[in-house]
Amino acid sequence: MAFPSENFGLSLPEYPWEAMAPYLKRAAEHPDGAVNLSIGTPVDPTPVVIREALAAASDAPGYPTVHGTAGLRQAIVDWYARRRNVPGLDPEAVMPTLGSKELVAWLPFLLGLTAEDVVVRPAVAYPTYDIGARFAGARAVAADTLDGLDDDTRSRVKLIWVNSPGNPTGTVRSAAELQALVAQARELGAVVASDECYAELGWGEWDAQRGGQAVPSILDPQISGGSSEGLLSVYSLSKQSNLAGYRASFVAGDPVIMANLVNSRKHAGMIVPYPVQEALRVVLGEDQHVQTQKDLYRKRRELLIPALEAFGLTIHGSNAGLYLWCTAGEPTWDTIGRLADLGIVAGPGVFYGEAGNGYVRIALTATDERIAAAAHRLATRQ
């Protein structure tokens, strides 16, 4: 009798990006090669100051701490005060994580959610919010506000995910919107977890370097009321510092919840390696490289926008972050196919929920040469 291997393992949907295989093949047939603008993985070099910090800490024979070194936690606190308008965080109420995706996936489980509970996530959202609810056995509900939820669903809400700036839409939630959501959540006894990893990459009215306002954090006192109770801010340096390969992220907020998360993660051995902790500590004190990288993305963005519009795409949202959220007024896969014929690979909007149908996501994460090639092909249809 054969061993029943199929009875073991989680029953999860196939990873959505597998559906892109035929379009990747189609794009690769272009005479000048493919331009992959589908996945937001950084392509520019990791800053030297970070690599030097990693190397300097590479002699690390002992186990690192789950909670993070005292120096790292202070650097996170100082960064929130300097860059996110969040003064006075307690160093005990911050913790490094192995990238932000693992925290997104495991947070509902670590918070103790069950089948009776509801996780609210944005209507158009990164798929991992749903997977996290599934790991905990909770129910995920797609909604940008709580106002449209029926009374039973609303009473079961225990975790509300905010993603501002949003992936893939680039939508930024205003301070007033966040303040109202925090008040509703506290009335319900629900946690608000805010995924803020694109906050340094604001454009237009959210471009602080060009006269706009900074993207607000859920922990900003004007939003939190001066208390982090029931609030968590999740942040990653993958995008702004080209550190995706380091898995260098952190979470800050409610000190009681944080103590429980630290304890649970100690039991599970979810520890950021010490050399990465040191690299994270150093980079949080160095702001110039963030502006340098943003200027690179700005140049690529300004080249792509008119080319996409010339191709017949309308750009929606895209007020911050690394993506342009576009539609041609046709089904998503039709647009994906037409772009693949030009050797351009885009992200299908349908991967981000039903509300994403008809849209594609264009990433700014390609070299200057590949971005220029894409812009030329879009403008000339060749």
mmCIF file of C-alpha atoms in Angstrom:
data_model
loop_
_atom_site.group_PDB
_atom_site.id
_atom_site.type_symbol
_atom_site.label_atom_id
_atom_site.label_comp_id
_atom_site.label_asym_id
_atom_site.label_seq_id
_atom_site.Cartn_x
_atom_site.Cartn_y
_atom_site.Cartn_z
ATOM 1 C CA MET A 1 0.000 0.000 0.000
ATOM 2 C CA ALA A 2 1.373 3.382 -1.007
ATOM 3 C CA PHE A 3 2.101 5.883 1.733
ATOM 4 C CA PRO A 4 -0.708 8.539 1.779
ATOM 5 C CA SER A 5 1.604 11.515 1.194
ATOM 6 C CA GLU A 6 -1.272 13.552 -0.230
ATOM 7 C CA ASN A 7 -2.847 13.612 3.240
ATOM 8 C CA PHE A 8 -0.041 15.810 4.569
ATOM 9 C CA GLY A 9 0.599 19.497 4.031
ATOM 10 C CA LEU A 10 -1.551 22.612 3.903
ATOM 11 C CA SER A 11 -4.314 23.039 1.366
ATOM 12 C CA LEU A 12 -3.467 26.457 -0.065
ATOM 13 C CA PRO A 13 -4.148 27.946 -3.486
ATOM 14 C CA GLU A 14 -1.347 27.697 -6.020
ATOM 15 C CA TYR A 15 1.092 30.578 -5.825
ATOM 16 C CA PRO A 16 -0.524 32.991 -8.317
ATOM 17 C CA TRP A 17 2.624 33.975 -10.188
ATOM 18 C CA GLU A 18 2.832 30.477 -11.700
ATOM 19 C CA ALA A 19 0.080 31.600 -14.100
ATOM 20 C CA MET A 20 2.536 34.048 -15.670
ATOM 21 C CA ALA A 21 4.717 31.339 -17.257
ATOM 22 C CA PRO A 22 3.239 31.549 -20.804
ATOM 23 C CA TYR A 23 3.440 35.344 -20.799
ATOM 24 C CA LEU A 24 7.053 35.281 -19.642
ATOM 25 C CA LYS A 25 7.809 32.927 -22.524
ATOM 26 C CA ARG A 26 5.952 35.186 -24.970
ATOM 27 C CA ALA A 27 7.806 38.291 -23.773
ATOM 28 C CA ALA A 28 11.173 36.526 -24.005
ATOM 29 C CA GLU A 29 10.630 36.093 -27.752
ATOM 30 C CA HIS A 30 10.981 39.855 -28.344
ATOM 31 C CA PRO A 31 14.133 40.540 -30.419
ATOM 32 C CA ASP A 32 15.485 42.880 -27.751
ATOM 33 C CA GLY A 33 14.613 40.547 -24.873
ATOM 34 C CA ALA A 34 12.030 40.797 -22.140
ATOM 35 C CA VAL A 35 11.499 43.736 -19.790
ATOM 36 C CA ASN A 36 10.084 42.315 -16.587
ATOM 37 C CA LEU A 37 8.059 44.969 -14.767
ATOM 38 C CA SER A 38 5.844 42.483 -12.958
ATOM 39 C CA ILE A 39 7.563 41.909 -9.614
ATOM 40 C CA GLY A 40 8.787 44.647 -7.312
ATOM 41 C CA THR A 41 12.178 43.224 -6.480
ATOM 42 C CA PRO A 42 14.951 45.828 -6.251
ATOM 43 C CA VAL A 43 17.655 45.707 -8.941
ATOM 44 C CA ASP A 44 19.950 48.545 -7.858
ATOM 45 C CA PRO A 45 23.008 47.868 -5.672
ATOM 46 C CA THR A 46 22.712 47.549 -1.914
ATOM 47 C CA PRO A 47 24.419 50.685 -0.506
ATOM 48 C CA VAL A 48 28.052 50.182 0.492
ATOM 49 C CA VAL A 49 27.452 51.386 4.055
ATOM 50 C CA ILE A 50 25.027 48.493 4.568
ATOM 51 C CA ARG A 51 27.323 45.875 3.069
ATOM 52 C CA GLU A 52 30.182 47.104 5.235
ATOM 53 C CA ALA A 53 28.012 46.880 8.359
ATOM 54 C CA LEU A 54 27.010 43.318 7.452
ATOM 55 C CA ALA A 55 30.627 42.300 6.902
ATOM 56 C CA ALA A 56 31.770 43.911 10.145
ATOM 57 C CA ALA A 57 29.233 41.850 12.084
ATOM 58 C CA SER A 58 29.850 38.571 10.241
ATOM 59 C CA ASP A 59 31.727 36.960 13.147
ATOM 60 C CA ALA A 60 28.543 35.899 14.933
ATOM 61 C CA PRO A 61 28.950 32.459 16.554
ATOM 62 C CA GLY A 62 26.247 32.917 19.188
ATOM 63 C CA TYR A 63 22.478 32.983 18.932
ATOM 64 C CA PRO A 64 21.015 36.436 18.260
ATOM 65 C CA THR A 65 18.101 37.829 20.243
ATOM 66 C CA VAL A 66 14.522 37.618 18.959
ATOM 67 C CA HIS A 67 13.683 41.036 20.385
ATOM 68 C CA GLY A 68 16.684 42.636 18.676
ATOM 69 C CA THR A 69 19.757 44.203 20.218
ATOM 70 C CA ALA A 70 19.286 47.260 22.391
ATOM 71 C CA GLY A 71 21.191 49.303 19.793
ATOM 72 C CA LEU A 72 18.910 48.186 16.973
ATOM 73 C CA ARG A 73 15.734 48.860 18.928
ATOM 74 C CA GLN A 74 16.969 52.359 19.780
ATOM 75 C CA ALA A 75 17.800 52.955 16.111
ATOM 76 C CA ILE A 76 14.237 51.957 15.181
ATOM 77 C CA VAL A 77 12.830 54.320 17.817
ATOM 78 C CA ASP A 78 15.046 57.174 16.594
ATOM 79 C CA TRP A 79 14.036 56.480 12.966
ATOM 80 C CA TYR A 80 10.323 56.643 13.788
ATOM 81 C CA ALA A 81 10.855 59.975 15.525
ATOM 82 C CA ARG A 82 12.960 61.425 12.701
ATOM 83 C CA ARG A 83 11.229 60.038 9.600
ATOM 84 C CA ARG A 84 7.677 59.092 10.623
ATOM 85 C CA ASN A 85 6.675 61.809 13.112
ATOM 86 C CA VAL A 86 6.330 59.252 15.900
ATOM 87 C CA PRO A 87 8.246 60.509 18.956
ATOM 88 C CA GLY A 88 8.723 58.717 22.238
ATOM 89 C CA LEU A 89 8.331 55.068 21.269
ATOM 90 C CA ASP A 90 9.433 52.638 23.966
ATOM 91 C CA PRO A 91 12.404 50.550 22.736
ATOM 92 C CA GLU A 92 10.712 47.557 24.372
ATOM 93 C CA ALA A 93 7.789 47.990 21.944
ATOM 94 C CA VAL A 94 9.720 47.356 18.728
ATOM 95 C CA MET A 95 11.082 44.146 17.197
ATOM 96 C CA PRO A 96 12.953 43.149 14.004
ATOM 97 C CA THR A 97 11.282 40.625 11.675
ATOM 98 C CA LEU A 98 12.437 38.341 8.872
ATOM 99 C CA GLY A 99 11.080 40.618 6.185
ATOM 100 C CA SER A 100 7.583 42.036 6.496
ATOM 101 C CA LYS A 101 5.870 39.253 4.505
ATOM 102 C CA GLU A 102 6.391 36.627 7.203
ATOM 103 C CA LEU A 103 4.816 38.933 9.781
ATOM 104 C CA VAL A 104 1.865 39.640 7.488
ATOM 105 C CA ALA A 105 1.388 35.892 7.023
ATOM 106 C CA TRP A 106 1.746 34.897 10.678
ATOM 107 C CA LEU A 107 0.284 37.858 12.585
ATOM 108 C CA PRO A 108 -3.337 36.587 12.775
ATOM 109 C CA PHE A 109 -2.074 33.268 14.161
ATOM 110 C CA LEU A 110 0.308 34.967 16.596
ATOM 111 C CA LEU A 111 -2.518 37.212 17.811
ATOM 112 C CA GLY A 112 -4.523 34.090 18.656
ATOM 113 C CA LEU A 113 -7.300 34.567 16.106
ATOM 114 C CA THR A 114 -9.649 31.631 15.475
ATOM 115 C CA ALA A 115 -12.466 30.572 13.151
ATOM 116 C CA GLU A 116 -14.837 32.909 14.989
ATOM 117 C CA ASP A 117 -12.786 35.951 14.021
ATOM 118 C CA VAL A 118 -12.630 38.226 10.980
ATOM 119 C CA VAL A 119 -9.577 39.838 9.405
ATOM 120 C CA VAL A 120 -10.339 42.906 7.296
ATOM 121 C CA ARG A 121 -7.927 43.677 4.471
ATOM 122 C CA PRO A 122 -8.009 46.277 1.645
ATOM 123 C CA ALA A 123 -10.335 45.609 -1.300
ATOM 124 C CA VAL A 124 -7.347 45.447 -3.655
ATOM 125 C CA ALA A 125 -4.490 43.916 -1.736
ATOM 126 C CA TYR A 126 -1.360 41.832 -1.528
ATOM 127 C CA PRO A 127 -2.540 38.160 -1.368
ATOM 128 C CA THR A 128 -0.610 37.376 1.818
ATOM 129 C CA TYR A 129 -3.208 39.150 3.991
ATOM 130 C CA ASP A 130 -5.713 36.460 2.999
ATOM 131 C CA ILE A 131 -3.177 33.675 3.483
ATOM 132 C CA GLY A 132 -2.435 34.951 6.992
ATOM 133 C CA ALA A 133 -6.108 34.764 7.926
ATOM 134 C CA ARG A 134 -6.215 31.261 6.500
ATOM 135 C CA PHE A 135 -3.226 30.118 8.578
ATOM 136 C CA ALA A 136 -5.139 31.174 11.700
ATOM 137 C CA GLY A 137 -8.421 29.650 10.511
ATOM 138 C CA ALA A 138 -10.019 33.110 10.533
ATOM 139 C CA ARG A 139 -12.150 34.646 7.785
ATOM 140 C CA ALA A 140 -10.720 37.384 5.551
ATOM 141 C CA VAL A 141 -13.036 40.152 4.364
ATOM 142 C CA ALA A 142 -12.081 42.596 1.612
ATOM 143 C CA ALA A 143 -13.108 46.128 2.574
ATOM 144 C CA ASP A 144 -11.496 49.562 2.647
ATOM 145 C CA THR A 145 -13.756 50.748 5.478
ATOM 146 C CA LEU A 146 -15.819 49.084 8.177
ATOM 147 C CA ASP A 147 -18.925 51.072 7.285
ATOM 148 C CA GLY A 148 -20.360 48.570 4.800
ATOM 149 C CA LEU A 149 -19.962 45.491 7.009
ATOM 150 C CA ASP A 150 -23.074 43.819 8.399
ATOM 151 C CA ASP A 151 -23.485 43.806 12.175
ATOM 152 C CA ASP A 152 -22.461 40.172 12.649
ATOM 153 C CA THR A 153 -19.285 40.510 10.571
ATOM 154 C CA ARG A 154 -18.415 43.794 12.242
ATOM 155 C CA SER A 155 -18.766 42.253 15.709
ATOM 156 C CA ARG A 156 -16.252 39.527 14.774
ATOM 157 C CA VAL A 157 -13.512 41.816 13.462
ATOM 158 C CA LYS A 158 -10.322 41.306 15.450
ATOM 159 C CA LEU A 159 -7.639 42.505 13.010
ATOM 160 C CA ILE A 160 -7.766 45.289 10.425
ATOM 161 C CA TRP A 161 -4.966 45.519 7.890
ATOM 162 C CA VAL A 162 -4.144 48.927 6.472
ATOM 163 C CA ASN A 163 -1.699 49.127 3.571
ATOM 164 C CA SER A 164 -0.806 52.754 3.021
ATOM 165 C CA PRO A 165 0.807 53.423 0.604
ATOM 166 C CA GLY A 166 -0.972 50.482 -0.946
ATOM 167 C CA ASN A 167 0.376 47.645 -3.047
ATOM 168 C CA PRO A 168 -0.589 47.529 -5.901
ATOM 169 C CA THR A 169 -2.693 50.698 -6.101
ATOM 170 C CA GLY A 170 -0.340 53.266 -4.573
ATOM 171 C CA THR A 171 -3.265 54.673 -2.560
ATOM 172 C CA VAL A 172 -2.377 56.753 0.491
ATOM 173 C CA ARG A 173 -4.769 56.942 3.440
ATOM 174 C CA SER A 174 -5.020 60.439 4.871
ATOM 175 C CA ALA A 175 -4.507 61.196 8.548
ATOM 176 C CA ALA A 176 -8.240 61.849 8.934
ATOM 177 C CA GLU A 177 -9.131 58.475 7.386
ATOM 178 C CA LEU A 178 -6.676 56.644 9.607
ATOM 179 C CA GLN A 179 -7.834 58.505 12.702
ATOM 180 C CA ALA A 180 -11.450 57.490 12.024
ATOM 181 C CA LEU A 181 -10.436 53.860 11.440
ATOM 182 C CA VAL A 182 -8.452 53.736 14.677
ATOM 183 C CA ALA A 183 -11.461 55.070 16.606
ATOM 184 C CA GLN A 184 -13.742 52.416 15.068
ATOM 185 C CA ALA A 185 -11.248 49.638 15.738
ATOM 186 C CA ARG A 186 -10.822 50.594 19.362
ATOM 187 C CA GLU A 187 -14.586 50.644 19.801
ATOM 188 C CA LEU A 188 -14.702 47.079 18.455
ATOM 189 C CA GLY A 189 -11.632 45.916 20.382
ATOM 190 C CA ALA A 190 -9.780 45.139 17.147
ATOM 191 C CA VAL A 191 -6.086 45.539 16.345
ATOM 192 C CA VAL A 192 -5.067 47.803 13.453
ATOM 193 C CA ALA A 193 -1.895 46.635 11.720
ATOM 194 C CA SER A 194 -0.548 49.149 9.224
ATOM 195 C CA ASP A 195 1.776 47.899 6.481
ATOM 196 C CA GLU A 196 3.741 51.079 5.679
ATOM 197 C CA CYS A 197 6.755 49.827 3.736
ATOM 198 C CA TYR A 198 6.411 52.299 0.831
ATOM 199 C CA ALA A 199 6.038 55.376 3.050
ATOM 200 C CA GLU A 200 9.307 57.023 1.954
ATOM 201 C CA LEU A 201 8.305 56.783 -1.728
ATOM 202 C CA GLY A 202 5.537 59.381 -1.959
ATOM 203 C CA TRP A 203 4.802 61.283 -5.172
ATOM 204 C CA GLY A 204 2.895 64.477 -5.923
ATOM 205 C CA GLU A 205 1.042 65.685 -2.860
ATOM 206 C CA TRP A 206 2.808 62.974 -0.806
ATOM 207 C CA ASP A 207 6.315 63.885 -1.951
ATOM 208 C CA ALA A 208 7.782 65.519 1.160
ATOM 209 C CA GLN A 209 11.031 66.327 -0.665
ATOM 210 C CA ARG A 210 9.159 68.452 -3.217
ATOM 211 C CA GLY A 211 6.807 70.417 -1.010
ATOM 212 C CA GLY A 212 4.226 67.709 -0.313
ATOM 213 C CA GLN A 213 3.312 66.152 2.997
ATOM 214 C CA ALA A 214 4.805 63.006 4.448
ATOM 215 C CA VAL A 215 2.799 59.801 4.248
ATOM 216 C CA PRO A 216 1.229 59.419 7.724
ATOM 217 C CA SER A 217 1.994 56.525 10.051
ATOM 218 C CA ILE A 218 -0.641 54.787 12.137
ATOM 219 C CA LEU A 219 1.518 55.607 15.187
ATOM 220 C CA ASP A 220 1.580 59.359 14.498
ATOM 221 C CA PRO A 221 0.107 61.029 17.620
ATOM 222 C CA GLN A 222 -2.489 62.919 15.568
ATOM 223 C CA ILE A 223 -3.806 59.517 14.441
ATOM 224 C CA SER A 224 -3.140 57.378 17.522
ATOM 225 C CA GLY A 225 -4.205 60.006 20.032
ATOM 226 C CA GLY A 226 -0.796 59.644 21.653
ATOM 227 C CA SER A 227 -1.336 55.979 22.522
ATOM 228 C CA SER A 228 -0.170 52.930 20.576
ATOM 229 C CA GLU A 229 -2.833 50.761 22.221
ATOM 230 C CA GLY A 230 -4.185 48.285 19.667
ATOM 231 C CA LEU A 231 -1.886 49.580 16.930
ATOM 232 C CA LEU A 232 1.022 48.004 15.054
ATOM 233 C CA SER A 233 3.190 49.629 12.391
ATOM 234 C CA VAL A 234 4.967 47.200 10.069
ATOM 235 C CA TYR A 235 7.934 48.415 8.039
ATOM 236 C CA SER A 236 10.473 46.978 5.597
ATOM 237 C CA LEU A 237 13.693 48.402 4.193
ATOM 238 C CA SER A 238 13.573 46.115 1.135
ATOM 239 C CA LYS A 239 12.329 48.859 -1.178
ATOM 240 C CA GLN A 240 13.901 52.081 0.053
ATOM 241 C CA SER A 241 17.317 50.576 0.797
ATOM 242 C CA ASN A 242 17.559 47.676 -1.709
ATOM 243 C CA LEU A 243 17.604 45.166 1.135
ATOM 244 C CA ALA A 244 15.114 42.554 -0.069
ATOM 245 C CA GLY A 245 17.850 39.912 0.085
ATOM 246 C CA TYR A 246 18.605 40.738 3.724
ATOM 247 C CA ARG A 247 15.006 40.270 4.978
ATOM 248 C CA ALA A 248 15.385 43.376 7.129
ATOM 249 C CA SER A 249 12.120 44.637 8.612
ATOM 250 C CA PHE A 250 10.520 45.529 11.915
ATOM 251 C CA VAL A 251 7.269 46.069 13.772
ATOM 252 C CA ALA A 252 6.417 48.653 16.430
ATOM 253 C CA GLY A 253 3.392 49.533 18.512
ATOM 254 C CA ASP A 254 1.261 48.305 21.386
ATOM 255 C CA PRO A 255 3.725 47.276 24.157
ATOM 256 C CA VAL A 256 1.468 44.564 25.588
ATOM 257 C CA ILE A 257 0.888 42.939 22.207
ATOM 258 C CA MET A 258 4.580 43.308 21.389
ATOM 259 C CA ALA A 259 5.662 41.486 24.538
ATOM 260 C CA ASN A 260 3.404 38.593 23.589
ATOM 261 C CA LEU A 261 4.721 38.538 20.018
ATOM 262 C CA VAL A 262 8.301 38.502 21.265
ATOM 263 C CA ASN A 263 7.547 35.590 23.588
ATOM 264 C CA SER A 264 5.772 33.578 20.883
ATOM 265 C CA ARG A 265 8.562 34.168 18.405
ATOM 266 C CA LYS A 266 11.122 33.039 20.983
ATOM 267 C CA HIS A 267 9.313 29.711 21.201
ATOM 268 C CA ALA A 268 9.273 29.419 17.393
ATOM 269 C CA GLY A 269 12.877 30.570 16.865
ATOM 270 C CA MET A 270 11.832 33.365 14.508
ATOM 271 C CA ILE A 271 15.068 35.350 14.779
ATOM 272 C CA VAL A 272 16.680 37.913 12.496
ATOM 273 C CA PRO A 273 20.378 36.980 12.118
ATOM 274 C CA TYR A 274 22.759 39.192 14.100
ATOM 275 C CA PRO A 275 24.701 40.483 11.038
ATOM 276 C CA VAL A 276 21.408 41.585 9.482
ATOM 277 C CA GLN A 277 20.384 43.251 12.752
ATOM 278 C CA GLU A 278 23.615 45.215 12.688
ATOM 279 C CA ALA A 279 23.163 46.200 9.040
ATOM 280 C CA LEU A 280 19.622 47.316 9.873
ATOM 281 C CA ARG A 281 20.857 49.348 12.835
ATOM 282 C CA VAL A 282 23.420 51.174 10.724
ATOM 283 C CA VAL A 283 21.172 51.876 7.735
ATOM 284 C CA LEU A 284 18.395 53.320 9.897
ATOM 285 C CA GLY A 285 20.765 56.145 10.815
ATOM 286 C CA GLU A 286 21.711 56.986 7.219
ATOM 287 C CA ASP A 287 19.093 58.898 5.215
ATOM 288 C CA GLN A 288 20.937 60.076 2.092
ATOM 289 C CA HIS A 289 20.839 56.712 0.327
ATOM 290 C CA VAL A 290 17.031 56.714 0.637
ATOM 291 C CA GLN A 291 16.798 59.997 -1.264
ATOM 292 C CA THR A 292 19.279 58.769 -3.861
ATOM 293 C CA GLN A 293 17.208 55.648 -4.497
ATOM 294 C CA LYS A 294 13.963 57.601 -4.601
ATOM 295 C CA ASP A 295 15.410 59.907 -7.244
ATOM 296 C CA LEU A 296 16.227 56.855 -9.380
ATOM 297 C CA TYR A 297 12.646 55.638 -9.110
ATOM 298 C CA ARG A 298 11.358 59.141 -9.836
ATOM 299 C CA LYS A 299 13.310 59.238 -13.109
ATOM 300 C CA ARG A 300 11.987 55.827 -14.162
ATOM 301 C CA ARG A 301 8.448 56.757 -13.191
ATOM 302 C CA GLU A 302 8.550 59.993 -15.182
ATOM 303 C CA LEU A 303 9.766 58.086 -18.236
ATOM 304 C CA LEU A 304 7.155 55.330 -18.001
ATOM 305 C CA ILE A 305 4.017 57.365 -17.302
ATOM 306 C CA PRO A 306 3.739 59.135 -20.705
ATOM 307 C CA ALA A 307 4.739 55.930 -22.507
ATOM 308 C CA LEU A 308 2.018 53.925 -20.763
ATOM 309 C CA GLU A 309 -0.518 56.617 -21.558
ATOM 310 C CA ALA A 310 0.581 56.605 -25.208
ATOM 311 C CA PHE A 311 -0.068 52.856 -25.221
ATOM 312 C CA GLY A 312 -3.644 53.550 -24.102
ATOM 313 C CA LEU A 313 -3.418 52.868 -20.378
ATOM 314 C CA THR A 314 -5.002 55.105 -17.750
ATOM 315 C CA ILE A 315 -3.139 55.355 -14.447
ATOM 316 C CA HIS A 316 -5.183 55.265 -11.247
ATOM 317 C CA GLY A 317 -3.981 56.062 -7.727
ATOM 318 C CA SER A 318 -0.229 55.444 -7.837
ATOM 319 C CA ASN A 319 0.358 58.312 -5.411
ATOM 320 C CA ALA A 320 3.215 56.506 -3.690
ATOM 321 C CA GLY A 321 5.297 53.369 -3.938
ATOM 322 C CA LEU A 322 7.056 51.450 -6.678
ATOM 323 C CA TYR A 323 4.116 50.722 -8.967
ATOM 324 C CA LEU A 324 1.824 52.242 -11.550
ATOM 325 C CA TRP A 325 -1.728 50.869 -11.352
ATOM 326 C CA CYS A 326 -3.143 50.955 -14.868
ATOM 327 C CA THR A 327 -6.149 49.949 -16.936
ATOM 328 C CA ALA A 328 -6.993 49.840 -20.621
ATOM 329 C CA GLY A 329 -10.679 49.257 -19.911
ATOM 330 C CA GLU A 330 -10.403 45.583 -20.877
ATOM 331 C CA PRO A 331 -9.915 42.290 -18.995
ATOM 332 C CA THR A 332 -6.592 42.037 -17.210
ATOM 333 C CA TRP A 333 -5.276 39.103 -19.234
ATOM 334 C CA ASP A 334 -5.934 40.907 -22.532
ATOM 335 C CA THR A 335 -3.680 43.759 -21.423
ATOM 336 C CA ILE A 336 -1.074 41.323 -20.079
ATOM 337 C CA GLY A 337 -1.023 39.600 -23.470
ATOM 338 C CA ARG A 338 -0.695 42.808 -25.478
ATOM 339 C CA LEU A 339 2.185 43.934 -23.277
ATOM 340 C CA ALA A 340 3.862 40.521 -23.603
ATOM 341 C CA ASP A 341 3.752 40.937 -27.389
ATOM 342 C CA LEU A 342 5.990 43.985 -26.845
ATOM 343 C CA GLY A 343 8.286 41.941 -24.635
ATOM 344 C CA ILE A 344 6.963 43.624 -21.471
ATOM 345 C CA VAL A 345 5.852 41.607 -18.455
ATOM 346 C CA ALA A 346 3.369 43.289 -16.107
ATOM 347 C CA GLY A 347 1.642 42.150 -12.913
ATOM 348 C CA PRO A 348 -1.974 40.988 -13.352
ATOM 349 C CA GLY A 349 -4.433 43.004 -11.283
ATOM 350 C CA VAL A 350 -6.533 39.879 -10.708
ATOM 351 C CA PHE A 351 -3.804 38.597 -8.377
ATOM 352 C CA TYR A 352 -4.870 41.301 -5.896
ATOM 353 C CA GLY A 353 -8.539 40.403 -5.556
ATOM 354 C CA GLU A 354 -11.727 40.635 -7.600
ATOM 355 C CA ALA A 355 -11.597 44.436 -7.540
ATOM 356 C CA GLY A 356 -8.292 44.251 -9.432
ATOM 357 C CA ASN A 357 -9.816 42.766 -12.582
ATOM 358 C CA GLY A 358 -9.164 45.024 -15.568
ATOM 359 C CA TYR A 359 -5.945 46.416 -14.095
ATOM 360 C CA VAL A 360 -2.249 45.702 -14.432
ATOM 361 C CA ARG A 361 0.596 46.662 -12.123
ATOM 362 C CA ILE A 362 3.743 48.136 -13.658
ATOM 363 C CA ALA A 363 6.805 48.065 -11.393
ATOM 364 C CA LEU A 364 9.575 50.665 -11.467
ATOM 365 C CA THR A 365 12.091 48.014 -10.411
ATOM 366 C CA ALA A 366 14.129 47.509 -13.561
ATOM 367 C CA THR A 367 17.402 49.047 -14.664
ATOM 368 C CA ASP A 368 17.449 52.404 -16.424
ATOM 369 C CA GLU A 369 18.263 50.620 -19.691
ATOM 370 C CA ARG A 370 15.312 48.220 -19.398
ATOM 371 C CA ILE A 371 12.914 50.999 -18.377
ATOM 372 C CA ALA A 372 14.022 53.031 -21.391
ATOM 373 C CA ALA A 373 13.499 49.982 -23.624
ATOM 374 C CA ALA A 374 9.982 49.500 -22.255
ATOM 375 C CA ALA A 375 9.120 53.174 -22.738
ATOM 376 C CA HIS A 376 10.315 53.040 -26.357
ATOM 377 C CA ARG A 377 8.283 49.921 -27.109
ATOM 378 C CA LEU A 378 5.150 51.338 -25.485
ATOM 379 C CA ALA A 379 5.413 54.579 -27.435
ATOM 380 C CA THR A 380 6.171 52.948 -30.785
ATOM 381 C CA ARG A 381 4.124 49.711 -30.283
ATOM 382 C CA GLN A 382 7.197 47.718 -31.337
#
